[in-house]
XYZ file of C-alpha atoms in Angstrom:
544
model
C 137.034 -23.401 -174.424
C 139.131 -26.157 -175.895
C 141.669 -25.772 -178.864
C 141.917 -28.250 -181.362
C 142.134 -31.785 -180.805
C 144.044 -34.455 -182.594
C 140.859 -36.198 -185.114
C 140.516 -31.950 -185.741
C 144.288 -31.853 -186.809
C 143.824 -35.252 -188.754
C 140.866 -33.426 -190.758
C 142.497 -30.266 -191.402
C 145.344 -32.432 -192.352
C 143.295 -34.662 -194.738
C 142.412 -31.209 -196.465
C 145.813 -30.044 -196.774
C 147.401 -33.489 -198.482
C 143.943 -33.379 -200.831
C 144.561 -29.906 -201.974
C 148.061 -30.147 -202.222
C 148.305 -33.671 -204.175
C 145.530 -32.283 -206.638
C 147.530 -29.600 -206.994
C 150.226 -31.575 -207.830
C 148.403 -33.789 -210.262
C 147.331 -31.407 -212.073
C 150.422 -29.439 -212.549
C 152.489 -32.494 -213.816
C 149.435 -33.636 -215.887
C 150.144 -30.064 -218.042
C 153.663 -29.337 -217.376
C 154.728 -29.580 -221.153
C 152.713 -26.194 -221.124
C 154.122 -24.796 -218.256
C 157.096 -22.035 -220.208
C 153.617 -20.199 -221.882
C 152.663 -17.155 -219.529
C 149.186 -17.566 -221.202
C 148.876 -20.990 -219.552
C 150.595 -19.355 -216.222
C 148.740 -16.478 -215.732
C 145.400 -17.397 -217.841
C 144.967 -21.452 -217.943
C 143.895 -21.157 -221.166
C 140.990 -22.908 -222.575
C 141.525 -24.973 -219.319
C 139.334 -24.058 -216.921
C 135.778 -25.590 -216.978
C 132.490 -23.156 -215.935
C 132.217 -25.139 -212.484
C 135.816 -24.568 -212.140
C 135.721 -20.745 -213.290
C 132.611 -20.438 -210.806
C 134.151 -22.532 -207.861
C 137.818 -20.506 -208.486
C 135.816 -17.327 -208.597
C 134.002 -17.920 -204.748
C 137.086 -19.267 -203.211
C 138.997 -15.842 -204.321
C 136.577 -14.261 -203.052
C 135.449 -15.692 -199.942
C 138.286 -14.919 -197.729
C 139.455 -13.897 -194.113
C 138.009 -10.560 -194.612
C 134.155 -12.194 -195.367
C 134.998 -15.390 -192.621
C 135.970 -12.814 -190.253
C 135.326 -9.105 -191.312
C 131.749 -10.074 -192.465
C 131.139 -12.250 -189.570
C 132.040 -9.045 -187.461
C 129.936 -7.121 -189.397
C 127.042 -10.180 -188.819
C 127.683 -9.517 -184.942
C 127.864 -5.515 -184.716
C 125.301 -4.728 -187.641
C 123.339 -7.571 -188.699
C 122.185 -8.956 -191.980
C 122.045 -5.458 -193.747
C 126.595 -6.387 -194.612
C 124.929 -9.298 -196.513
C 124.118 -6.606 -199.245
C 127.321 -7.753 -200.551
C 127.277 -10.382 -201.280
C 123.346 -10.553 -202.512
C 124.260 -7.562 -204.508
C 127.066 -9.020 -205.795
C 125.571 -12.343 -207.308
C 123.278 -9.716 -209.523
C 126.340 -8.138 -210.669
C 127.729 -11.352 -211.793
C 125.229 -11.738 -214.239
C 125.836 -7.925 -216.069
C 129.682 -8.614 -216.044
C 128.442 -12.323 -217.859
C 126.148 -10.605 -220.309
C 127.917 -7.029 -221.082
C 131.752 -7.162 -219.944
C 132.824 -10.588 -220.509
C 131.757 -10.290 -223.965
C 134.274 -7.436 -224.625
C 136.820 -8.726 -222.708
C 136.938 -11.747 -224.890
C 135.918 -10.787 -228.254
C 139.212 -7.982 -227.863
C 141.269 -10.746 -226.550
C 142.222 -8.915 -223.429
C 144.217 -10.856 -221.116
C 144.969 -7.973 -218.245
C 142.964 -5.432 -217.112
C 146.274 -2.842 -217.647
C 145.891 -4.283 -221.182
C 142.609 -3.135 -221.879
C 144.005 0.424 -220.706
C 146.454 0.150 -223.100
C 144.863 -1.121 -225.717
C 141.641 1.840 -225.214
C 143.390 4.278 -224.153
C 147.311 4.691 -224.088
C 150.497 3.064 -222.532
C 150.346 5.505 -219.713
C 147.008 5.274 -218.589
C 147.671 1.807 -218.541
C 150.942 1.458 -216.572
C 149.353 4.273 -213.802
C 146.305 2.125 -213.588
C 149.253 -0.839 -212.875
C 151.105 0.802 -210.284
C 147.899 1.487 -208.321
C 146.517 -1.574 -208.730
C 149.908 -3.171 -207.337
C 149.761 -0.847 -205.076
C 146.056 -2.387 -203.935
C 146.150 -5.407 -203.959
C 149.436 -6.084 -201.616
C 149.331 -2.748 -199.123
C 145.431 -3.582 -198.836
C 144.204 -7.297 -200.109
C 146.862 -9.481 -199.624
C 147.901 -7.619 -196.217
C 144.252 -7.605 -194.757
C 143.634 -11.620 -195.636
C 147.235 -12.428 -194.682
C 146.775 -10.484 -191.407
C 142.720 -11.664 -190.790
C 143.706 -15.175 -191.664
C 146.388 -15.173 -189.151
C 144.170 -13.728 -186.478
C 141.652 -16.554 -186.891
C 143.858 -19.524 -187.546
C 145.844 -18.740 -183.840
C 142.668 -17.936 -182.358
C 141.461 -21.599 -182.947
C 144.803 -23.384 -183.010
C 146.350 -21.625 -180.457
C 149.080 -21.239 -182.353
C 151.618 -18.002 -182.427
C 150.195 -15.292 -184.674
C 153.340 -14.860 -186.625
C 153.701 -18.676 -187.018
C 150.181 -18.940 -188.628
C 150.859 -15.614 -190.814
C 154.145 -17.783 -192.178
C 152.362 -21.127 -192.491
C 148.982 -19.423 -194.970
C 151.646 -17.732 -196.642
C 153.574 -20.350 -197.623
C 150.863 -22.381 -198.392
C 149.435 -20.352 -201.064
C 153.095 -19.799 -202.641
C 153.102 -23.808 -202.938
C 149.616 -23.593 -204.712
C 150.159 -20.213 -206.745
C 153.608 -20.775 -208.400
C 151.899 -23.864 -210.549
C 149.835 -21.145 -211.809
C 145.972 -20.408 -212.639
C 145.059 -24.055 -213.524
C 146.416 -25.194 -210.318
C 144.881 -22.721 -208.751
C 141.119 -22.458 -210.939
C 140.978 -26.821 -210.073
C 142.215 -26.882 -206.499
C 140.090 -23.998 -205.994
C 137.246 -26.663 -206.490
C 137.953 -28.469 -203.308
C 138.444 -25.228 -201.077
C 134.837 -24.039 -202.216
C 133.850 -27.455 -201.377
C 135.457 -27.408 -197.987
C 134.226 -23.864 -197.434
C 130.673 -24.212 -197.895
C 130.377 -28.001 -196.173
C 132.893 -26.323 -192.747
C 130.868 -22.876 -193.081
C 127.628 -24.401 -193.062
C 128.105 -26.878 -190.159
C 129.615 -23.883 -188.386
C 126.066 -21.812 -189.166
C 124.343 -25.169 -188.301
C 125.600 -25.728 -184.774
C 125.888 -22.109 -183.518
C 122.331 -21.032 -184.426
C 121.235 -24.931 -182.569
C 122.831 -23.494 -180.064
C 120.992 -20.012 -179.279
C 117.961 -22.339 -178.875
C 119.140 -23.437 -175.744
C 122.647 -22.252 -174.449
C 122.078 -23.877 -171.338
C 122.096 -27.140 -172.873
C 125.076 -26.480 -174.323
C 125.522 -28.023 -178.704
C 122.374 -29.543 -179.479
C 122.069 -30.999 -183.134
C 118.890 -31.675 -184.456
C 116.524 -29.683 -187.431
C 113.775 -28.406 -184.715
C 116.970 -26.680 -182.331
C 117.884 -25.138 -185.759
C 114.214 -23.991 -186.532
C 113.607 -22.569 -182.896
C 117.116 -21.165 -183.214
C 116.445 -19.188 -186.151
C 113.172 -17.872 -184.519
C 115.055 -16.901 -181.098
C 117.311 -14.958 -183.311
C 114.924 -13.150 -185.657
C 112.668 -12.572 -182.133
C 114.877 -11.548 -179.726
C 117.434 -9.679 -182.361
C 114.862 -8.157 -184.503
C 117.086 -5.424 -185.021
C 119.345 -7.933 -186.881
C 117.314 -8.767 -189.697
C 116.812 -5.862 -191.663
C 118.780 -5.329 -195.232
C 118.213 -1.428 -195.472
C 118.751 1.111 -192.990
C 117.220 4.365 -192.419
C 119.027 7.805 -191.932
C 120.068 7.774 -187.834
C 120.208 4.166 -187.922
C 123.766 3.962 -186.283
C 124.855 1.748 -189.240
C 123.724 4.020 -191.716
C 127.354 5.529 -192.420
C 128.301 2.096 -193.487
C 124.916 1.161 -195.319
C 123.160 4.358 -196.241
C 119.556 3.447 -197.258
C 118.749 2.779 -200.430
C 122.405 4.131 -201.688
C 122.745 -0.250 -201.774
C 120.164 -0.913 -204.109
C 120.473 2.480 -206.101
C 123.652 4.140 -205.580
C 127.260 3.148 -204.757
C 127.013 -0.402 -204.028
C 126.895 -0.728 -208.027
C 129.635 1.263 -208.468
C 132.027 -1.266 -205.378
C 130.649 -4.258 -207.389
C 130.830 -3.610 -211.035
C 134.228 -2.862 -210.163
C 135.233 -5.492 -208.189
C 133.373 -8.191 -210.491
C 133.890 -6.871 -213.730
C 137.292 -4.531 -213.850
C 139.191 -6.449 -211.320
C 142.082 -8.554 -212.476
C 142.197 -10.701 -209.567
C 138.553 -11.613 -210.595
C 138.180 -11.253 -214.470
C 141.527 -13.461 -214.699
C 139.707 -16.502 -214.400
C 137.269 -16.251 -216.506
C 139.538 -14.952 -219.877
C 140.814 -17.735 -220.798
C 137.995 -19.246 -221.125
C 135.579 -19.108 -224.280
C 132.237 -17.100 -224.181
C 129.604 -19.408 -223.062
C 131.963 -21.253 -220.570
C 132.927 -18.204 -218.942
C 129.089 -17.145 -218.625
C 128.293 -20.141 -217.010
C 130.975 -19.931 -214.884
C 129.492 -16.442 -213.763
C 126.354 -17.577 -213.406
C 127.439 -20.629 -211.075
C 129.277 -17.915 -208.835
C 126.044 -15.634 -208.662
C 124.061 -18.839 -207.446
C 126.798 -19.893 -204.740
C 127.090 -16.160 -203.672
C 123.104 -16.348 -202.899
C 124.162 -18.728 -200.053
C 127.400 -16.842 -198.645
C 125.391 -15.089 -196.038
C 124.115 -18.165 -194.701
C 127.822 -18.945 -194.238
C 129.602 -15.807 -193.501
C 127.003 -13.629 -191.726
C 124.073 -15.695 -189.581
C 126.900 -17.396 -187.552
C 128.040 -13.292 -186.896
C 124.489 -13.022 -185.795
C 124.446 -16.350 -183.847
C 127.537 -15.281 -181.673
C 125.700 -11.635 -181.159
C 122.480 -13.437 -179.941
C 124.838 -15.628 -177.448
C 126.280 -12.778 -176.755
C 123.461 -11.378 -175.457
C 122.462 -14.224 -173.451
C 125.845 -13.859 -171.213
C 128.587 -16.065 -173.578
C 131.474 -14.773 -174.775
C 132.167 -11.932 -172.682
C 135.206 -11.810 -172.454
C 136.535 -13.903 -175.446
C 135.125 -10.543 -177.563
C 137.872 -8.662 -176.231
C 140.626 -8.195 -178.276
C 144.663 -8.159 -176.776
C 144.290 -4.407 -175.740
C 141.102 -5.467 -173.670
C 138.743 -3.591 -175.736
C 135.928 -5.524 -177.644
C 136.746 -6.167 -181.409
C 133.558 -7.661 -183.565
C 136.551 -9.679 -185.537
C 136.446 -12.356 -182.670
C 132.879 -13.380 -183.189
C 133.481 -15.873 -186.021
C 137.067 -17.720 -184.429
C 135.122 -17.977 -180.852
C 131.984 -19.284 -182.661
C 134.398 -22.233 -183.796
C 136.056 -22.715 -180.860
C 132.828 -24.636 -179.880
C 132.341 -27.114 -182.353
C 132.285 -30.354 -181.249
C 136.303 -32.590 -182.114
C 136.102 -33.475 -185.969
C 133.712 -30.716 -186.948
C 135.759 -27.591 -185.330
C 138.623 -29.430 -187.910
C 136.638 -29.336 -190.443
C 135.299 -25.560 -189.759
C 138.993 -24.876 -189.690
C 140.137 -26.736 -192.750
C 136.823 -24.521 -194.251
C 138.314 -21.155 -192.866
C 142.018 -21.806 -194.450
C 140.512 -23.223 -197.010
C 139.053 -19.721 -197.673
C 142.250 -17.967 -196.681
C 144.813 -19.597 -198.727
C 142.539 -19.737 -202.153
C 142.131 -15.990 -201.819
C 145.728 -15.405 -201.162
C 146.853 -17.352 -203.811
C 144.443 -15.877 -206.539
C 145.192 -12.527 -205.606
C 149.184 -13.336 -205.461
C 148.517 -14.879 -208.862
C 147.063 -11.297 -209.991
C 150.042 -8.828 -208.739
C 152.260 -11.603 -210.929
C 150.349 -11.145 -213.872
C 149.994 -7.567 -213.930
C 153.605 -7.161 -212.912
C 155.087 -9.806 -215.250
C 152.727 -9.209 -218.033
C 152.048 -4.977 -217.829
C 155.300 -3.166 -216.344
C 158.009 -5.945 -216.151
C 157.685 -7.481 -219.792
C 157.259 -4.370 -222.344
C 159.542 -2.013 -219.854
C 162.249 -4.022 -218.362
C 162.151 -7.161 -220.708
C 160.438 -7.323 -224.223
C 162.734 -9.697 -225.814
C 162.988 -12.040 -222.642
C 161.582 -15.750 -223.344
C 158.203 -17.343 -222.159
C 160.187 -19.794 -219.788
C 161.998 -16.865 -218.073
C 158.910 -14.460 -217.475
C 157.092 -17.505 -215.780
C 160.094 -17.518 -213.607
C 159.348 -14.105 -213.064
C 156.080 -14.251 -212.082
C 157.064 -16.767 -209.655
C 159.290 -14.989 -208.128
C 157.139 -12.005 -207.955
C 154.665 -14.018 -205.711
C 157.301 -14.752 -203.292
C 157.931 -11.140 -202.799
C 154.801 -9.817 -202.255
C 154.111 -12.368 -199.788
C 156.911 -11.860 -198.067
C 156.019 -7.438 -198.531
C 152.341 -8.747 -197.002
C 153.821 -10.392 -193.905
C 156.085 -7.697 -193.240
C 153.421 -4.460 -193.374
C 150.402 -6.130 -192.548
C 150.206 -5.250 -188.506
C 150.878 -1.927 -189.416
C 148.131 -1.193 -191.110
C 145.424 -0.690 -188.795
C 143.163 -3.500 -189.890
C 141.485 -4.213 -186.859
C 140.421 -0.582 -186.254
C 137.069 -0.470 -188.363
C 136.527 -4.564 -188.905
C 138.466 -5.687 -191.793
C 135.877 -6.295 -193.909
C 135.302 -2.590 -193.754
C 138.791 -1.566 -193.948
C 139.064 -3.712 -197.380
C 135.852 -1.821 -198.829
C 136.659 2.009 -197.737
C 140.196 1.906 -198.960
C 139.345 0.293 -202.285
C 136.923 2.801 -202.548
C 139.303 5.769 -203.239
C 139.977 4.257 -206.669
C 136.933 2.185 -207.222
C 134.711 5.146 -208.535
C 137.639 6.363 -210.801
C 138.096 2.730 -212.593
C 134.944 2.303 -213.129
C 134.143 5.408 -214.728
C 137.209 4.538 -216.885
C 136.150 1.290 -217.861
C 132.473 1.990 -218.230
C 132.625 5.153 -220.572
C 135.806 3.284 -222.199
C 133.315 0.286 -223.241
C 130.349 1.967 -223.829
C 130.962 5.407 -225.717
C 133.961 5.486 -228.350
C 134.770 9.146 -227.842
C 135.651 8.601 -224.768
C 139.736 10.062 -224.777
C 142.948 9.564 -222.875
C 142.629 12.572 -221.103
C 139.567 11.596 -219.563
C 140.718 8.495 -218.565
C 143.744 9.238 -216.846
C 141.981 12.296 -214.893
C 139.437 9.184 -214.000
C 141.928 7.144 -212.372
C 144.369 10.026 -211.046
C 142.046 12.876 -210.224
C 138.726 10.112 -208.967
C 141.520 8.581 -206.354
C 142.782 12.441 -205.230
C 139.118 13.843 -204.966
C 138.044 10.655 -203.322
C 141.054 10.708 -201.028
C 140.561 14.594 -199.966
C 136.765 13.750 -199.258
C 138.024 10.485 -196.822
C 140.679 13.350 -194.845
C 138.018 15.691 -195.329
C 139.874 18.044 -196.971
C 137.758 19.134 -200.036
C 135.367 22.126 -199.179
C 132.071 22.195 -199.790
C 130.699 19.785 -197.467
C 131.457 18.196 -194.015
C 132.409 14.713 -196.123
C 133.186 12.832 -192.486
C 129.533 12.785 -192.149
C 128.705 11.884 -195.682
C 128.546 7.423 -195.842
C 131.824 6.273 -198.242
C 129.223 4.437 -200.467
C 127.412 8.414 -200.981
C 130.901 9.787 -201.531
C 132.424 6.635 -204.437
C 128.479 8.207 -205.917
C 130.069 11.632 -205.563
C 133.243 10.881 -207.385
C 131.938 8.346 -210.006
C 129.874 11.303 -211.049
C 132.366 14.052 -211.052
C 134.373 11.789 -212.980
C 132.056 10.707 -215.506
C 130.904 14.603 -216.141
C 135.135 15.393 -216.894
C 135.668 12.946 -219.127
C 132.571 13.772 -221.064
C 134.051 17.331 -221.178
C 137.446 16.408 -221.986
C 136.067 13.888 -224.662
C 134.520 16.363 -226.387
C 137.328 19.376 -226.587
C 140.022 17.440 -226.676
C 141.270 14.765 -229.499
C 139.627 11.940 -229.665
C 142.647 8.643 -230.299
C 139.519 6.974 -231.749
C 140.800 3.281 -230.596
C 137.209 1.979 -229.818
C 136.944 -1.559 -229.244
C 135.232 -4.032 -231.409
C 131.376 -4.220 -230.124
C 128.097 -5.643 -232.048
C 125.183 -6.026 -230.456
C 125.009 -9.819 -231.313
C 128.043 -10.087 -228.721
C 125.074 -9.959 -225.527
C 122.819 -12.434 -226.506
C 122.784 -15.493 -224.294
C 121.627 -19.095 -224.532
C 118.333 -19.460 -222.940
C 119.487 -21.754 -220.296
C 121.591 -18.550 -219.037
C 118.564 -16.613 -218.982
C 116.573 -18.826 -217.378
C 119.348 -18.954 -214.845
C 119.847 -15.523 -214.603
C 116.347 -14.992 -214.123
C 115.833 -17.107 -211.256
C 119.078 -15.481 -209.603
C 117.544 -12.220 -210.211
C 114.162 -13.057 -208.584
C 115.468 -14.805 -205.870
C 117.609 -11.526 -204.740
C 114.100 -9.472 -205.112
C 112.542 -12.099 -202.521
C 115.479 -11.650 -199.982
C 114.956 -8.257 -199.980
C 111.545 -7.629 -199.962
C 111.052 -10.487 -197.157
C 113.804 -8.708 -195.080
C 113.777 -5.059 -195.943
C-alpha cells in the first residue's frame, strides 16, 4: 500500500497556498476593522448565506465524522447516518424558531443569552463547562483523530501531524470569523469534491477487488448492489431491541426521542455553531441554514458508504491486517485512512487535501468559539471591563494559541480510540446536552421560567446524567439503558424541576422579546425547507 506520492503532495499543496492566500486576502481586504471583537468573533454583517452554510459544514464535518463516522459506516452501517439526516431537519427549526430570537435580542454568545435570561451566574457556569467541552472533548478528539488519519496516509510521525493541523488552524483562526466563514468556502469545496471521489472509487472497487480500481458509472452501480446484497445488514437506519447496535441507536429513540434533544443542542444552543450565523441578518442567516441542511443530506454519501465500502472489502479478504490498530487489536477508526491509501497518485492528494481540509476548518471554528466565550463571557466583564477593543482581540488570539497547545498536550490521554471517536464525541457531550437544552428551550419558550431552574438544568442535568453514565443512580441498571434513552431521561427530569421551581420560587421576569411575526419565512425558504423535509422522509422510509 503506497504512501503519498509527489503530484499527491503538489495537490495537497495547491490546497494549502489557496486556503491560506484567501485567507490572507481577505483579512487585509478588512483589516481597518480588525480592533472590533464584533468583527473578530462575529464577522458582522459579513458573511454571505453560502458562506454561513459552507462555514457551518466545514465546522462540522471533521475528523470525528471522516474517521469516527466512517468507523461507525464499517462496524454498524448506515443506521450512524441518522446524524447527520437528522441533523439537516434540525437545521431548519433552529432557522425558523431559534435564529429568530437569537437575533431579534441581539445575542452575540450563547453565555450571553444566559445572562441576559437568566442571571450572571447561570451564565458564567454554563461558560466554564462549555470551555470545559469544547477543548478536553472537541478540540482534543479532532486534534487527536486528525492526527491519526493524516500519519496514516502520509506516513508521517503522529506527533508531527498533531503539530502541523494545529498550527494550521491557528494561522487561519487568529484573522478571525470572516477569515474563517470565507476560507471555510474552499474546505467545503475540497471536502465534498476529495470525499466523493473517495466514495466513488472504493465502492468501484467492491465490484471487482480482483481487478483492483476500476472507474467507470456501471462498476459504481454493480458496486452499490454488491454492497446492499451481500451487506444487507448494512443498510438499515433503525434498529430493533437485541440488534447489537441498539445501545448506540435504540429504535425509534432517533426519530422520536433523544436524537432531538443531541441536535437541537448542537445546532441551535451551540456557540461553536450559532456563531456564524449571528452576525448575520434574519433572512441571510436562514438561508444559510437551509444551504447547510441541503449539503448535510449528502454527508453520508461522503462520510459513511466509503465506512461501508471498506467493511464489504473487508469481507472479501482486504485489509486484514491494516484494521489493526498499534496494540494489534482491530480499531473501526482505520477503515476511512486505509480506504485512501488506495486511491490512485493525484486523487489520494486530493482525498487528503479533502480530509485536512475537514480537520483544520473544524479546529479552527471551534478554537474561534473557546476565544469568544472566554474573551467575550469570563475574561472581559471579570478580569477586564474597561480594557480596549484592540487589546481583547489580542486576547482572543492568544487564547487560541493556548488551547491548542492544552489540545495537543491531553489529547492521547483521553481514551478516544476506545469506543470510535465519533462515539466518544456524542456520549460525553451528552452529560450536559439534555441539561442545556432544557435551559434554553423552557428559557425561549415559557417566560416564567426562573434562575433556579436553570442553573439546576445545567448543574444538576450534567450530575444526574453523569451518575447514570458510572451507574451510580439507583433505580435502574443505567449501563444497559442506550445514552440517547438516558439524555431522554434527564431532559425530562430537568424540564419537570424547573417547572416546579418556576412556579414556587420568584420569577426575575426577564423574558425575551418574542412576536409571533418573528417565524414567518419567505416562501422560497419554505419551499426549500419542504423539499429538505421530504427528502429525509424518503431516506428513511426506503431504508428503514
Amino acid at each position: 500500500m503506497q504512501k503519498l506520492q509527489t503530484l499527491d503532495y503538489l495537490v495537497f499543496f495547491f490546497y494549502f497556498i489557496v486556503v491560506a492566500g484567501y485567507g490572507y486576502w481577505i483579512y487585509n481586504r478588512k483589516k481597518s476593522k480588525e480592533a472590533s471583537t464584533q468583527d473578530f468573533f462575529l464577522a458582522e454583517g459579513s458573511l454571505t448565506w453560502w458562506a454561513i452554510g459552507a462555514s457551518l459544514i466545514a465546522s462540522n464535518i471533521s475528523a470525528e465524522q471522516m474517521i469516527g463516522m466512517s468507523g461507525n459506516g464499517f462496524s454498524m452501517g448506515l443506521g450512524i447516518s441518522t446524524y447527520e439526516w437528522m441533523a439537516a431537519a434540525t437545521l431548519i427549526i433552529v432557522a425558523v424558531f431559534f435564529m429568530p430570537i437569537y437575533l431579534k435580542n441581539k445575542i452575540s454568545t450563547m453565555p450571553q443569552f444566559l445572562s441576559q435570561r437568566y442571571n450572571k451566574t447561570v451564565s458564567l457556569i454554563m461558560a466554564i463547562f462549555w470551555l470545559l467541552l469544547y477543548i478536553m472533548v472537541n478540540l482534543t478528539s479532532i486534534l487527536y483523530l486528525g492526527a491519526l488519519a493524516v500519519s496514516g496516509i502520509s506516513g508521517l510521525d503522529f506527533y508531527t501531524c498533531m503539530i502541523f493541523l494545529a498550527i494550521f488552524a491557528i494561522i487561519i483562526t487568529v484573522g478571525g470569523m470572516k477569515v474563517i466563514g470565507f476560507t471555510d468556502v474552499i474546505q467545503v469545496f475540497f471536502l465534498v469534491i476529495g470525499g466523493l471521489a473517495a466514495t466513488y472509487i472504493a465502492v468501484n472497487l467492491v465490484s471487482d477487488p480482483d481487478r483492483g480500481i476500476t472507474d467507470s458509472i456501471a462498476g459504481l452501480v454493480n458496486g452499490f448492489k454488491d454492497m446492499t446484497q451481500n451487506n444487507e445488514d448494512h443498510f438499515h437506519m433503525i434498529y430493533p431491541k437485541g440488534n447489537p447496535h441498539y445501545m448506540s441507536l435504540p429504535g425509534l429513540t432517533v426519530l422520536f426521542g433523544g436524537m432531538w434533544i443531541v441536535n437541537l443542542n448542537y445546532w441551535g444552543c451551540n456557540q461553536y455553531i450559532t456563531q456564524r450565523a449571528l452576525g448575520a441578518d434574519l433572512n441571510t442567516a436562514r438561508n444559510g441554514l437551509l444551504f447547510a441542511a441541503f449539503l448535510k443530506l449528502l454527508m453520508p454519501v461522503i462520510v459513511t458508504l466509503p465506512g461501508i465500502a471498506a467493511y464489504a472489502l473487508y469481507q472479501k479478504g482486504m485489509f486484514q491486517q491494516e484494521m489493526l490498530g498499534v496494540d494489534g487489536t482491530f480499531n473501526q477508526d482505520n477503515a476511512y485512512p486505509v480506504l485512501l491509501n488506495l486511491l490512485p497518485m493525484g486523487l489520494k492528494g486530493l482525498s487528503f487535501a479533502a480530509l485536512t481540509a475537514a480537520v483544520v476548518a473544524s479546529l479552527a471554528g471551534k478554537a474561534n468559539s473557546i476565544s469568544t466565550i472566554f474573551t467575550l463571557d469570563v475574561f472581559r466583564p471579570y478580569f477586564a471591563k474597561d480594557m480596549s477593543e484592540k487589546k481583547l482581540v489580542v486576547v482572543g488570539r492568544l487564547t487560541i494559541v493556548v488551547a491548542m497547545i492544552l489540545a495537543i498536550v491531553i489529547s492521547p490521554f483521553m481514551g478516544i480510540e476506545k469506543k470510535g471517536g465519533f462515539q466518544f464525541i456524542q456520549e460525553m457531550t451528552g452529560l450536559l446536552s439534555p441539561g442545556i437544552f432544557a435551559a434554553f428551550i423552557m428559557g425561549f419558550f415559557w417566560k416564567r421560567t426562573n434562575s433556579a431552574g436553570a442553573f439546576f438544568a445545567i448543574v444538576g442535568g450534567f450530575l444526574i446524567a453523569l451518575s447514570m453514565h458510572n451507574n451510580w443512580l439507583p433505580g435502574a441498571d443505567w449501563s444497559t439503558v442506550p445514552f440517547l434513552d438516558r439524555m431522554g431521561w434527564v431532559f425530562l427530569i430537568c424540564v419537570a424541576v424547573m417547572f416546579v421551581l418556576s412556579m414556587v420560587l420568584p420569577n426575575e421576569n426577564k423574558g425575551l422579546e418574542i412576536d409571533a411575526s418573528m417565524f414567518k419565512t419567505t416562501k422560497t425558504f419554505a419551499i426549500g425547507a419542504t423539499i429538505v423535509i421530504l427528502t429525509i422522509i424518503g431516506l428513511y422510509s426506503y431504508f428503514w
